[in-house]
XYZ file of C-alpha atoms in Angstrom:
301
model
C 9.725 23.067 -3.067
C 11.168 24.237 -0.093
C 8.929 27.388 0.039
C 5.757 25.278 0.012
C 7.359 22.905 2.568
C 7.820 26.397 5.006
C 4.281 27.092 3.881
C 2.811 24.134 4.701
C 4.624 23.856 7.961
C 3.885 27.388 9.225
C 0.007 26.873 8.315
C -0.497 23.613 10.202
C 1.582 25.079 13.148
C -0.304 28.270 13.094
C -3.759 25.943 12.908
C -3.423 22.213 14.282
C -6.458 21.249 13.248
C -6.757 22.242 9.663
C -5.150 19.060 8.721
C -8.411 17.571 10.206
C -11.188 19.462 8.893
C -13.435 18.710 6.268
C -14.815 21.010 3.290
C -18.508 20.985 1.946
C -17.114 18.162 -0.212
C -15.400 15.965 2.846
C -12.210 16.658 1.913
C -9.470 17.666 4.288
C -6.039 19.479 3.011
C -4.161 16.484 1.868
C -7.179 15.303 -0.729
C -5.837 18.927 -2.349
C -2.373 18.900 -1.658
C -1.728 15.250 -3.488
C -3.963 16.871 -6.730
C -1.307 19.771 -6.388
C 1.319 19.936 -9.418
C 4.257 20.849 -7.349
C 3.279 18.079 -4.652
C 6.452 15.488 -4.372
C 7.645 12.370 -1.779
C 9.330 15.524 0.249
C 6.359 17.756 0.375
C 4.062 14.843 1.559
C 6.833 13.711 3.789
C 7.168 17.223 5.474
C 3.304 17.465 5.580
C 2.593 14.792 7.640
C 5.029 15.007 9.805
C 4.094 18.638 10.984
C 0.232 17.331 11.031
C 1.484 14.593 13.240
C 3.789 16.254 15.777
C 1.287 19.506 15.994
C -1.811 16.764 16.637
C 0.261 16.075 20.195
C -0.638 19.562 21.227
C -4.343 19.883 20.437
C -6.979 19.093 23.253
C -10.166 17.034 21.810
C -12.581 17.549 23.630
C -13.879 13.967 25.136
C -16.625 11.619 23.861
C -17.916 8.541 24.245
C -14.656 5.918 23.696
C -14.691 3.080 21.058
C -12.089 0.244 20.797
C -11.121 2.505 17.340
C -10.843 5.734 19.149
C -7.936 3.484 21.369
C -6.436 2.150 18.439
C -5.944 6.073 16.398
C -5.031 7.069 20.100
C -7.564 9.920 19.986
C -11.679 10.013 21.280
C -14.378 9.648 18.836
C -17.879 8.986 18.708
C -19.617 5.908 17.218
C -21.201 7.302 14.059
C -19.327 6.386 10.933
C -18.580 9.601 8.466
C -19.678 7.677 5.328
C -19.676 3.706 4.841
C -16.433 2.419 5.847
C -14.705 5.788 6.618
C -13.140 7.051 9.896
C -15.546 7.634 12.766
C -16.962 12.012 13.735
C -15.749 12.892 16.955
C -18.388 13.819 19.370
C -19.332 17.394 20.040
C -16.259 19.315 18.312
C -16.657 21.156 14.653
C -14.924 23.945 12.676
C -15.760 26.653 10.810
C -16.418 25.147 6.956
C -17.143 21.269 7.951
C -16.641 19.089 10.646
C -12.966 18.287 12.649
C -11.981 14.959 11.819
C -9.457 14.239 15.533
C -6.311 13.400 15.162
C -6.122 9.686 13.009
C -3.868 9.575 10.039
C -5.299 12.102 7.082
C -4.176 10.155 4.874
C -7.408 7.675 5.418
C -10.256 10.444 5.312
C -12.553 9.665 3.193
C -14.608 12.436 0.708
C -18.326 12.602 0.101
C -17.366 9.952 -2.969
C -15.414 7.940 -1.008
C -12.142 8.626 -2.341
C -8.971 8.595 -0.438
C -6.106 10.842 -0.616
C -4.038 8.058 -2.626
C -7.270 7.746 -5.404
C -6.854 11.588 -5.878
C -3.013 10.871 -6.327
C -3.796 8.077 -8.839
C -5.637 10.395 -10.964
C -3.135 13.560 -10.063
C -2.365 14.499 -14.270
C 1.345 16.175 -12.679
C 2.585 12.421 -12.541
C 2.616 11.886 -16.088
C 4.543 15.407 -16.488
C 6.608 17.876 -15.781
C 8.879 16.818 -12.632
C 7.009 13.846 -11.504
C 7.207 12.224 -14.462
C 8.586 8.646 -14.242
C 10.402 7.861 -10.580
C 9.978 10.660 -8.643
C 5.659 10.219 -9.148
C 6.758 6.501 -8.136
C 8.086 7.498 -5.045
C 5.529 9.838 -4.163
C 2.858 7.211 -4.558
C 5.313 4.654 -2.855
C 5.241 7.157 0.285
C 1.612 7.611 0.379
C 1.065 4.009 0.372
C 3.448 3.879 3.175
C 1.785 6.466 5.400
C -1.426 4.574 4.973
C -1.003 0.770 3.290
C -5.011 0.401 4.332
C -5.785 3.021 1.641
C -5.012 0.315 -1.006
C -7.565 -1.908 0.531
C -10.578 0.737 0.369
C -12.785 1.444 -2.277
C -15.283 4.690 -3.246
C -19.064 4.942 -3.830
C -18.635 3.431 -7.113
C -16.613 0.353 -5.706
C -13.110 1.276 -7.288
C -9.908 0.823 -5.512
C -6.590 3.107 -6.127
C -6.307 1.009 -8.789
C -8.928 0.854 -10.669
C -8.278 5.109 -10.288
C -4.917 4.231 -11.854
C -5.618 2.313 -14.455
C -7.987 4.904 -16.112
C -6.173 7.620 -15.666
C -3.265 9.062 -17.911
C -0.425 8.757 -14.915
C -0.920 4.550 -14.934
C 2.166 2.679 -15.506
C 3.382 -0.735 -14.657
C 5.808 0.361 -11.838
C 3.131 2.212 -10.001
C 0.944 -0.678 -10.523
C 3.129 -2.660 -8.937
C 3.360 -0.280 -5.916
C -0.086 -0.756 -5.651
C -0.279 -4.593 -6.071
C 2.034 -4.939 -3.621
C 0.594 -3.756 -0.553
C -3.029 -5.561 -1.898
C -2.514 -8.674 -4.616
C -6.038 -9.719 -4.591
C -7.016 -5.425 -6.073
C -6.451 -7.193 -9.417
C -9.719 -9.451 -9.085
C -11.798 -6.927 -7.391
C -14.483 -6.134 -9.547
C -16.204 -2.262 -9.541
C -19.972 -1.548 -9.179
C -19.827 -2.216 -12.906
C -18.098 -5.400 -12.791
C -15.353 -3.948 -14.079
C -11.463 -5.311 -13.238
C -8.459 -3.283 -13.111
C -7.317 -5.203 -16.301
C -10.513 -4.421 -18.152
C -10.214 -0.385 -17.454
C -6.409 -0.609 -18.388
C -6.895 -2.452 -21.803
C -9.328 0.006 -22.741
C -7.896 3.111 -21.600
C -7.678 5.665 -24.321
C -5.717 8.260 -22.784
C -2.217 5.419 -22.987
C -0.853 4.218 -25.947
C -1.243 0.591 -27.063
C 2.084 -1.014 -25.880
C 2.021 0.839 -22.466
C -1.598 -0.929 -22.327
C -0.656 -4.047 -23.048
C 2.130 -4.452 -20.408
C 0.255 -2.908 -17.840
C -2.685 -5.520 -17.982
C -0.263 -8.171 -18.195
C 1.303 -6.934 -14.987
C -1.954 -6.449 -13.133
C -3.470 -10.130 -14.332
C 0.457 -11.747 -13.358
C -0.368 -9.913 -9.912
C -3.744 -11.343 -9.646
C -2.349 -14.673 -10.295
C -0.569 -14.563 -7.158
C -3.067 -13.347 -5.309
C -5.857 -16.359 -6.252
C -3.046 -19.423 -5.500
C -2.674 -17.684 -2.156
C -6.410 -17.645 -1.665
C -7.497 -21.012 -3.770
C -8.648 -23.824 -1.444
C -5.085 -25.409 -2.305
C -3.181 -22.075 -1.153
C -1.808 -20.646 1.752
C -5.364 -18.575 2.963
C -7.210 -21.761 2.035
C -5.751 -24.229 3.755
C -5.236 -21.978 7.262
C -9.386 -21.596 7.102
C -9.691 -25.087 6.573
C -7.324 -25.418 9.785
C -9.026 -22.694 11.642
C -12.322 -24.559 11.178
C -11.212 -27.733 11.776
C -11.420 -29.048 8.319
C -9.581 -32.257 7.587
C -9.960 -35.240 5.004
C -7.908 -37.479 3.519
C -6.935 -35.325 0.436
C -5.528 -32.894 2.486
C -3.673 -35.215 4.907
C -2.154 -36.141 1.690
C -1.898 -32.233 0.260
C -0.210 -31.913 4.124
C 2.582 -35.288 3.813
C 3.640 -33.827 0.457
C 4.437 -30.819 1.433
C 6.511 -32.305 4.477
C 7.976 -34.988 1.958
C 9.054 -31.618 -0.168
C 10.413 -29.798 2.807
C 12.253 -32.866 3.913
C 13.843 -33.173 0.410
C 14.787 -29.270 0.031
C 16.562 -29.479 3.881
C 18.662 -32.944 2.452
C 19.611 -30.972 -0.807
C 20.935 -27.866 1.228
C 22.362 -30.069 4.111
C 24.434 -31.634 1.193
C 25.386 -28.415 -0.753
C 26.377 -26.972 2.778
C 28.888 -30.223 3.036
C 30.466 -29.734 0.141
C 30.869 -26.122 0.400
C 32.462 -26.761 4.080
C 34.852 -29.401 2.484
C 35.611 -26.901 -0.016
C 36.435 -24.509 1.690
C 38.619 -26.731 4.470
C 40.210 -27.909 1.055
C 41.195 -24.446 -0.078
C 42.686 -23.448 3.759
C 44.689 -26.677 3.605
C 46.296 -25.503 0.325
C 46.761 -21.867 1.843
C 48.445 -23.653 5.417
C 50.688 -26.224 2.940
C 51.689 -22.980 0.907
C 52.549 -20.950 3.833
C 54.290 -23.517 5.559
C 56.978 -24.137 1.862
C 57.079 -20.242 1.899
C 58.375 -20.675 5.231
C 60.793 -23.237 4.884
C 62.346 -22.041 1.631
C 63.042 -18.396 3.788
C 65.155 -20.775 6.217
C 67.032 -22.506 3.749
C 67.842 -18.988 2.461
């Protein structure tokens, strides 16, 4: 591990703007180095923190600005690479495909729309070998972290990173969860074939039956939680409603409930607070009246 780390960080050093160019097949270096088998949380970790600090010392050449170029802190030009994916910058390519700038990697799309973390999702080394169990966990755990939009973004064929995970052999309810996480409402996001994350888990071939079964119940608990946020009664629902200026008389009543239940929860902990204060003014008391006998039995000594 640490020779591929010293590799890794010598190449990007050596090239700055490897970590930014695209093959024949639109991937850039980290769509292969998360399909790797000796790929782990430190290897990833080390990665894109040399691509990061080694970005600082490249010169892009400038191009017309965009309010997205501001936000990735780098210049690009308006054409989109492929649907939804991270703008070309203007005027600069590289031998084998076209420079990327100098955004986060990690949310580069392919020619099939995949992500980095759907590559990882299918990556066969997480259901072996040393990234079996936790340490894959963690590794998918830190590429969600480097980019938590990734969750959000589906390929040509409409699939998120979890619909990826759910048909491949490395799917398990922890790394499920990883991915529900970031993005509750991926469990009710159909693909092109109207298929849910659930559906593609319960029929998944390559895990065994009881590893099936608890991973669909974790995704549908998941997408539970995600449609009360987003019914017209939840949280999402009812700030649109606000937001539009939306109001009748069922929810002014939805609205006085919930202030009725608020009300009633602050009473309840007011009085659990009171008795815990009287408590604990009880139990110093007893301490001071102890002390104090201690005392006077040392004098009459």
């Amino acid at each position: 591990e640490k020779s591929l780390i010293a590799l890794l960080k010598a190449l990007v050093s050596a090239q700055p703007l490897a970590a930014w160019m695209q093959d024949e097949d639109g991937r850039v270096p980290l769509h292969y180095l998360v399909a790797h088998p000796r790929v782990s949380k430190e290897v990833l970790a080390a990665y894109l923190e040399t691509a990061k600090k080694a970005a600082k010392h490249v010169a892009i050449p400038p191009a017309s600005p965009s309010p997205i170029a501001r936000v990735h802190g780098t210049t690009f030009s308006q054409r989109p690479l492929n649907n939804d994916g991270p703008p070309t910058p203007g005027g600069l390519h590289g031998k084998g495909g076209k420079v990327l700038g100098r955004g986060n990697c990690a949310a580069l799309k392919d020619v099939w729309g995949w992500l980095p973390l759907h590559i990882l999702c299918w990556n066969p080394a997480l259901s072996d070998g040393k990234l079996k169990g936790r340490k894959g966990t963690l590794l998918l755990e830190a590429l969600v972290a480097a980019c938590p939009s990734a969750v959000h973004k589906t390929d040509e064929a409409l699939r998120l990173p979890l619909h990826c995970l759910c048909e491949s052999v490395v799917a398990t309810e922890a790394r499920a969860r990883v991915l529900l996480k970031t993005n509750p409402s991926a469990a009710n996001f159909p693909d092109d074939a109207g298929r849910y994350p659930s559906d593609i888990a319960r029929d998944n071939p390559k895990l065994p039956l009881a590893l099936r079964k608890a991973l669909v119940s974790s995704i549908e608990t998941g997408g539970k939680k995600a449609a009360v946020l987003e019914k017209p009664g939840g949280f999402f629902g009812l700030f649109r409603r606000l937001s539009s200026g939306e109001h009748d008389s069922g929810e002014e009543g939805e609205e006085e409930e919930e202030e009725r239940r608020v009300a009633e929860e602050e009473r309840q902990l007011a009085e659990e607070q009171a008795v815990a204060a009287a408590v604990a003014a009880a139990d110093e008391a007893e301490r001071a009246e102890a002390a104090a006998a201690a005392a006077a039995a040392a004098d009459a000594a």
